[in-house]
Short mmCIF file of C-alpha atoms and ligand atoms in Angstrom, two decimals:
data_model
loop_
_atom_site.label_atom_id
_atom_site.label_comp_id
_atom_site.label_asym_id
_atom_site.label_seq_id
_atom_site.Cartn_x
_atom_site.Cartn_y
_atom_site.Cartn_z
CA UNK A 1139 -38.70 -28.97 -222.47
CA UNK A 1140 -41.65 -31.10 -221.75
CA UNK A 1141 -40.98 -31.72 -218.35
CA UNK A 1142 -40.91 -27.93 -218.04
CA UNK A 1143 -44.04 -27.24 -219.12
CA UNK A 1144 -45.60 -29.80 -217.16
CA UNK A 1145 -44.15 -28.62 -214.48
CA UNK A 1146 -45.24 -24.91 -215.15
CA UNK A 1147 -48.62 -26.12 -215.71
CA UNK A 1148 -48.72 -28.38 -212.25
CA UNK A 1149 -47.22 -24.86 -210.72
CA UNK A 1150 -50.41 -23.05 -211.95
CA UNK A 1151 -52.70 -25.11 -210.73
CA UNK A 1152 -51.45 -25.99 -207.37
CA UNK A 1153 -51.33 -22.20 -206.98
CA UNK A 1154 -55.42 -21.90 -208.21
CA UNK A 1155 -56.31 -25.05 -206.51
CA UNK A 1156 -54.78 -25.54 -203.42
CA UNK A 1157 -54.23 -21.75 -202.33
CA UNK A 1158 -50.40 -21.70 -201.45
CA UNK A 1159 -47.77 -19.51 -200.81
CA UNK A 1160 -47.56 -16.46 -203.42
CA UNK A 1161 -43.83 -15.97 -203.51
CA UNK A 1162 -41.44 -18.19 -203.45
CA UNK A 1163 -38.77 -19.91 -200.61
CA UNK A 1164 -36.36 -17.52 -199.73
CA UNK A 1165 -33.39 -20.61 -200.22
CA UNK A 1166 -30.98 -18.02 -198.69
CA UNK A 1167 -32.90 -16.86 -195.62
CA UNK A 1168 -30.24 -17.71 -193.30
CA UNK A 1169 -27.47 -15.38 -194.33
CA UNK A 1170 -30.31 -12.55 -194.16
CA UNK A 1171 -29.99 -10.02 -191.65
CA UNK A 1172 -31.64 -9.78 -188.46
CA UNK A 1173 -32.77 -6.54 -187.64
CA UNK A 1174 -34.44 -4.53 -184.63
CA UNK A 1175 -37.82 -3.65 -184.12
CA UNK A 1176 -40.67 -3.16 -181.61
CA UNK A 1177 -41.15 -6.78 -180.93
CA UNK A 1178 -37.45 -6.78 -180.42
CA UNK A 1179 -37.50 -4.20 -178.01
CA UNK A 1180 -40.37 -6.04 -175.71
CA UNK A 1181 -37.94 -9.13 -175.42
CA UNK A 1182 -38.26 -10.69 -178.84
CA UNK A 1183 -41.45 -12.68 -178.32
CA UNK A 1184 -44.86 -11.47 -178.90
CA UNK A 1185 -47.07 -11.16 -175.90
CA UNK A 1186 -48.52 -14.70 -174.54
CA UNK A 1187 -51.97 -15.91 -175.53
CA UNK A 1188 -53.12 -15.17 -172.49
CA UNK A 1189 -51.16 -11.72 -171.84
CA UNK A 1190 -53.60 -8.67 -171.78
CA UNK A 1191 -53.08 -6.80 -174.72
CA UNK A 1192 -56.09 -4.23 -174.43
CA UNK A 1193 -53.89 -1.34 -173.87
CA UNK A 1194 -51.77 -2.48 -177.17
CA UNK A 1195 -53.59 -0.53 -180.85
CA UNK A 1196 -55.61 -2.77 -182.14
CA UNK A 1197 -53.65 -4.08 -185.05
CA UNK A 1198 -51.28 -5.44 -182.06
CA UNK A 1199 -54.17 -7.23 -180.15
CA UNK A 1200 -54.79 -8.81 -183.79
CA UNK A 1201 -51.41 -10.10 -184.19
CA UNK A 1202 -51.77 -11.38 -181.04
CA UNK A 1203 -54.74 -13.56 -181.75
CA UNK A 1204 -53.88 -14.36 -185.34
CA UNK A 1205 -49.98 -15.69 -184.16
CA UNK A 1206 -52.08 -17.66 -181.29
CA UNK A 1207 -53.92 -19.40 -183.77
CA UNK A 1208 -50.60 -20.79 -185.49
CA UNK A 1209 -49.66 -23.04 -181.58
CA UNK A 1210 -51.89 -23.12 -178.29
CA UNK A 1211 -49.93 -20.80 -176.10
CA UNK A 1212 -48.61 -18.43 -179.21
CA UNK A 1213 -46.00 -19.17 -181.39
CA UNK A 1214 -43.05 -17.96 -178.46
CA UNK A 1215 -39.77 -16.62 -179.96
CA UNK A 1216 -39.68 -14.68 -182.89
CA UNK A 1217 -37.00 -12.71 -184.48
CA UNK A 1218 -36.81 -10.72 -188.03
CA UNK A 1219 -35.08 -11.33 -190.98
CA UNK A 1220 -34.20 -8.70 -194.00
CA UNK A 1221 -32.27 -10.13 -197.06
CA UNK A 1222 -29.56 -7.71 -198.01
CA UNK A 1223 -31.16 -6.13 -201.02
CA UNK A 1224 -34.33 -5.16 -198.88
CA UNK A 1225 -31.82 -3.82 -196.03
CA UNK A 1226 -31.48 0.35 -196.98
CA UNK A 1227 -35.44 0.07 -197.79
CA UNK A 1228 -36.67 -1.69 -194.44
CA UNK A 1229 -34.73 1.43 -192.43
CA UNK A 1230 -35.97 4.02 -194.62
CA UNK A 1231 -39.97 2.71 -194.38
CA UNK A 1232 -40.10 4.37 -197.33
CA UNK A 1233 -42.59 1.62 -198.78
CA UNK A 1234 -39.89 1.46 -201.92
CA UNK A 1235 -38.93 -2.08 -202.29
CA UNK A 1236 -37.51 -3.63 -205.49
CA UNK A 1237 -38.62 -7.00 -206.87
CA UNK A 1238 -36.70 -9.41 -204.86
CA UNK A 1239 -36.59 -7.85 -201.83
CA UNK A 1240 -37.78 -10.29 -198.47
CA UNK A 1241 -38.54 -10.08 -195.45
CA UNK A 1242 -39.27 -12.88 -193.02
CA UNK A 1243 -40.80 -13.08 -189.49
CA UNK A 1244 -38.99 -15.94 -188.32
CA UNK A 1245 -41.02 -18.27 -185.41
CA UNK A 1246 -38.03 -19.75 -184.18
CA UNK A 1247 -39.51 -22.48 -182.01
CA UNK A 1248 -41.93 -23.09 -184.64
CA UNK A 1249 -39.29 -23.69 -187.42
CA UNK A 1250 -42.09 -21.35 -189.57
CA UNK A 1251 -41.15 -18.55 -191.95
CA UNK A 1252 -43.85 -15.69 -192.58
CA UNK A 1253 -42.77 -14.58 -195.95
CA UNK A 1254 -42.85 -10.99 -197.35
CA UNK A 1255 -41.69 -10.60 -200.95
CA UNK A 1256 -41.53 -8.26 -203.43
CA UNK A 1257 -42.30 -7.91 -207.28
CA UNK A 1258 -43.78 -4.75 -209.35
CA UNK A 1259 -42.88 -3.00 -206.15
CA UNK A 1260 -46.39 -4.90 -204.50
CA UNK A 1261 -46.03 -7.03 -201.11
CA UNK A 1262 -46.44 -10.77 -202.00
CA UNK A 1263 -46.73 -13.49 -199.19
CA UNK A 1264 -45.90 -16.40 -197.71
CA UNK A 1265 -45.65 -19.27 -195.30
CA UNK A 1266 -42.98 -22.03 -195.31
CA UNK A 1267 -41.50 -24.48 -192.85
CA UNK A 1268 -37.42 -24.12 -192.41
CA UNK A 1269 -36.80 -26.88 -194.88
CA UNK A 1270 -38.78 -24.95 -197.62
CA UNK A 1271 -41.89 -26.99 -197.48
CA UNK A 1272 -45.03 -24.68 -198.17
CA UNK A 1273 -47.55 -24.18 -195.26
CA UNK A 1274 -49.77 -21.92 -196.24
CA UNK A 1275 -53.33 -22.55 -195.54
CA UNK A 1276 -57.09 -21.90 -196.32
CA UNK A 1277 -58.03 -18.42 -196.15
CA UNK A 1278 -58.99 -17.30 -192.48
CA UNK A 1279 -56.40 -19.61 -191.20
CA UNK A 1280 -54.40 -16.74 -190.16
CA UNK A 1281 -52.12 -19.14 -192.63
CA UNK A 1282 -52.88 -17.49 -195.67
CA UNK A 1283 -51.77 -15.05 -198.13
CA UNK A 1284 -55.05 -13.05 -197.88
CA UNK A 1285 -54.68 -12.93 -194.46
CA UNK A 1286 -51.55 -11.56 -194.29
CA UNK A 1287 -52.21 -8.96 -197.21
CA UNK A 1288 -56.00 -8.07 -194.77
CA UNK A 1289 -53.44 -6.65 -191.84
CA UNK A 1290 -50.34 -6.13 -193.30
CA UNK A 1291 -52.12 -3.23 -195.56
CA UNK A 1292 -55.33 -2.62 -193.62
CA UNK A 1293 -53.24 -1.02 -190.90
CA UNK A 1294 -52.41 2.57 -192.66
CA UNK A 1295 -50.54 3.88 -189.32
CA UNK A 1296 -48.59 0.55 -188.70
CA UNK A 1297 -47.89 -0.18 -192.39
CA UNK A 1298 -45.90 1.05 -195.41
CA UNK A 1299 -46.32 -0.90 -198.72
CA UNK A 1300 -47.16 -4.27 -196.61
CA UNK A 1301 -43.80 -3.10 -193.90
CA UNK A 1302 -45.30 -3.22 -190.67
CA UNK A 1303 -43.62 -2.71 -187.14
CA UNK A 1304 -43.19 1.28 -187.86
CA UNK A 1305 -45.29 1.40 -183.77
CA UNK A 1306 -42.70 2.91 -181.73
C1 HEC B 2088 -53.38 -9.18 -187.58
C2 HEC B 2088 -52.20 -8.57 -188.17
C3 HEC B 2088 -51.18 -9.41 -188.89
C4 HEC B 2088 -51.36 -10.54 -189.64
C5 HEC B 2088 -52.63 -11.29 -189.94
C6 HEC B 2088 -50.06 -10.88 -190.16
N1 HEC B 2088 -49.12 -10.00 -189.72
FE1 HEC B 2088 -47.17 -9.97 -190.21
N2 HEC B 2088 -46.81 -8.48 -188.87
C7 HEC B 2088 -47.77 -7.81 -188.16
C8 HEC B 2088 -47.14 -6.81 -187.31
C9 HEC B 2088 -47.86 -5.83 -186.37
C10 HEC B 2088 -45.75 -6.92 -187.53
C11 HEC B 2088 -44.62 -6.09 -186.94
C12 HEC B 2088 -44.05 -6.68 -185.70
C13 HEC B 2088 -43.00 -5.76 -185.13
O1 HEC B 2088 -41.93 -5.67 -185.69
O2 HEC B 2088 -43.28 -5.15 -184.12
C14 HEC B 2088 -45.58 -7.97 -188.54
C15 HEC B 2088 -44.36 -8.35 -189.06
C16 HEC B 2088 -44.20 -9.18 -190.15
C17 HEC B 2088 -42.97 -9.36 -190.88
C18 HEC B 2088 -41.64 -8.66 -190.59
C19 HEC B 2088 -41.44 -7.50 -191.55
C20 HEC B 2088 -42.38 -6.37 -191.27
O3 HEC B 2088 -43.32 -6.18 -192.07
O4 HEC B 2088 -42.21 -5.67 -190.26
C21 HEC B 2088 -43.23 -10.25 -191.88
C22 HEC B 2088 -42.26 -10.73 -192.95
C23 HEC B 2088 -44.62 -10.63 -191.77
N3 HEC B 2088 -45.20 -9.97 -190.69
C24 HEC B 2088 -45.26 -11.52 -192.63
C25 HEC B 2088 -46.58 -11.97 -192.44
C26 HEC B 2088 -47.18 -13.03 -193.20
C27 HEC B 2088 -46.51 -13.80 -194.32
C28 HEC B 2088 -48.46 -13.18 -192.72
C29 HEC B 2088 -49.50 -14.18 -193.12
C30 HEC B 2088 -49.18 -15.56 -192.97
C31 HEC B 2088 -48.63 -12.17 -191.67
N4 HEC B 2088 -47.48 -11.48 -191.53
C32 HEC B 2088 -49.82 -11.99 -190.98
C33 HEC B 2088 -49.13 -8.03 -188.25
C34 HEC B 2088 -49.75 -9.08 -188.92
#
């Protein structure tokens, strides 16, 4: 019991102090399932650092230079991961998502998880290498929760409850 609460306690402060991932390691990622989207569509890689991406709305050229800042050269292969309970909601865009529900943009050459996660029906978020070890960093990184939650929701036309990728 004591080990608990000093363990709850360490949890609350590492999440004040240090700035971390809001929700937690999606354990099963792997067996989630990969679905298709825009990114999909143009090959499965966002554009290169150095692609031109004026023609691209503007919440695109931002991805662009936020996903850059994660590797010189941009972050390369990328694919999209919904766990099962999320599945019905992701297709619908209907912005409904139970607690629970993840998504994940997976940088596969990166081994880096971009975490989307659910609970009161709000987007929480997320960054965590493939093994589970939290990466999130200091806000403006591009690395941190606030950062996400600044496009992911400040993008009305692209976004539904924190889903983005509804560009056709
Ligand atoms: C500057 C804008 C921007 C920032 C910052 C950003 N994203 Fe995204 N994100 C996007 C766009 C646009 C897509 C949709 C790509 C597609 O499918 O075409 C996306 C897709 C995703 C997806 C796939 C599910 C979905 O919503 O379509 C997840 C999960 C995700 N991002 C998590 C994150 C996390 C976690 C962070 C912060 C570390 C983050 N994103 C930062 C723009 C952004």
């Amino acid at each position: 019991m004591k080990k608990v609460c000093i363990a709850a306690v360490a949890g609350v402060l590492s999440i004040s102090l240090f700035a971390g991932s809001e929700t937690p390691f999606p354990a099963s990622w792997k067996t989630f399932t990969k679905v298709n989207t825009p990114l999909m569509k143009a090959g499965g890689a966002l554009p290169g650092c150095d692609a031109d991406v004026s023609s691209l709305p503007k919440v695109y050229q931002e991805t662009v230079a936020t996903y850059c800042a994660v590797k010189e050269g941009g972050p390369g292969a990328v694919e999209i991961l919904v766990s099962p309970s999320a599945l019905e909601t992701y297709k619908a865009r209907d912005g409904k998502f139970q607690d629970g529900d993840t998504m994940i943009l997976h940088l596969k050459e990166l081994q880096v998880l971009f975490v989307t996660s659910y609970k009161g029906q709000k987007p929480l978020y997320g960054v965590y290498d493939a093994s589970g070890k939290d990466v999130a960093s200091a806000e403006g990184s591009g690395l941190h929760p606030n950062d996400c939650r600044t496009c992911h929701t400040g993008y009305e036309a692209f976004g539904v409850n924190g889903q983005m990728g509804s560009f056709q």
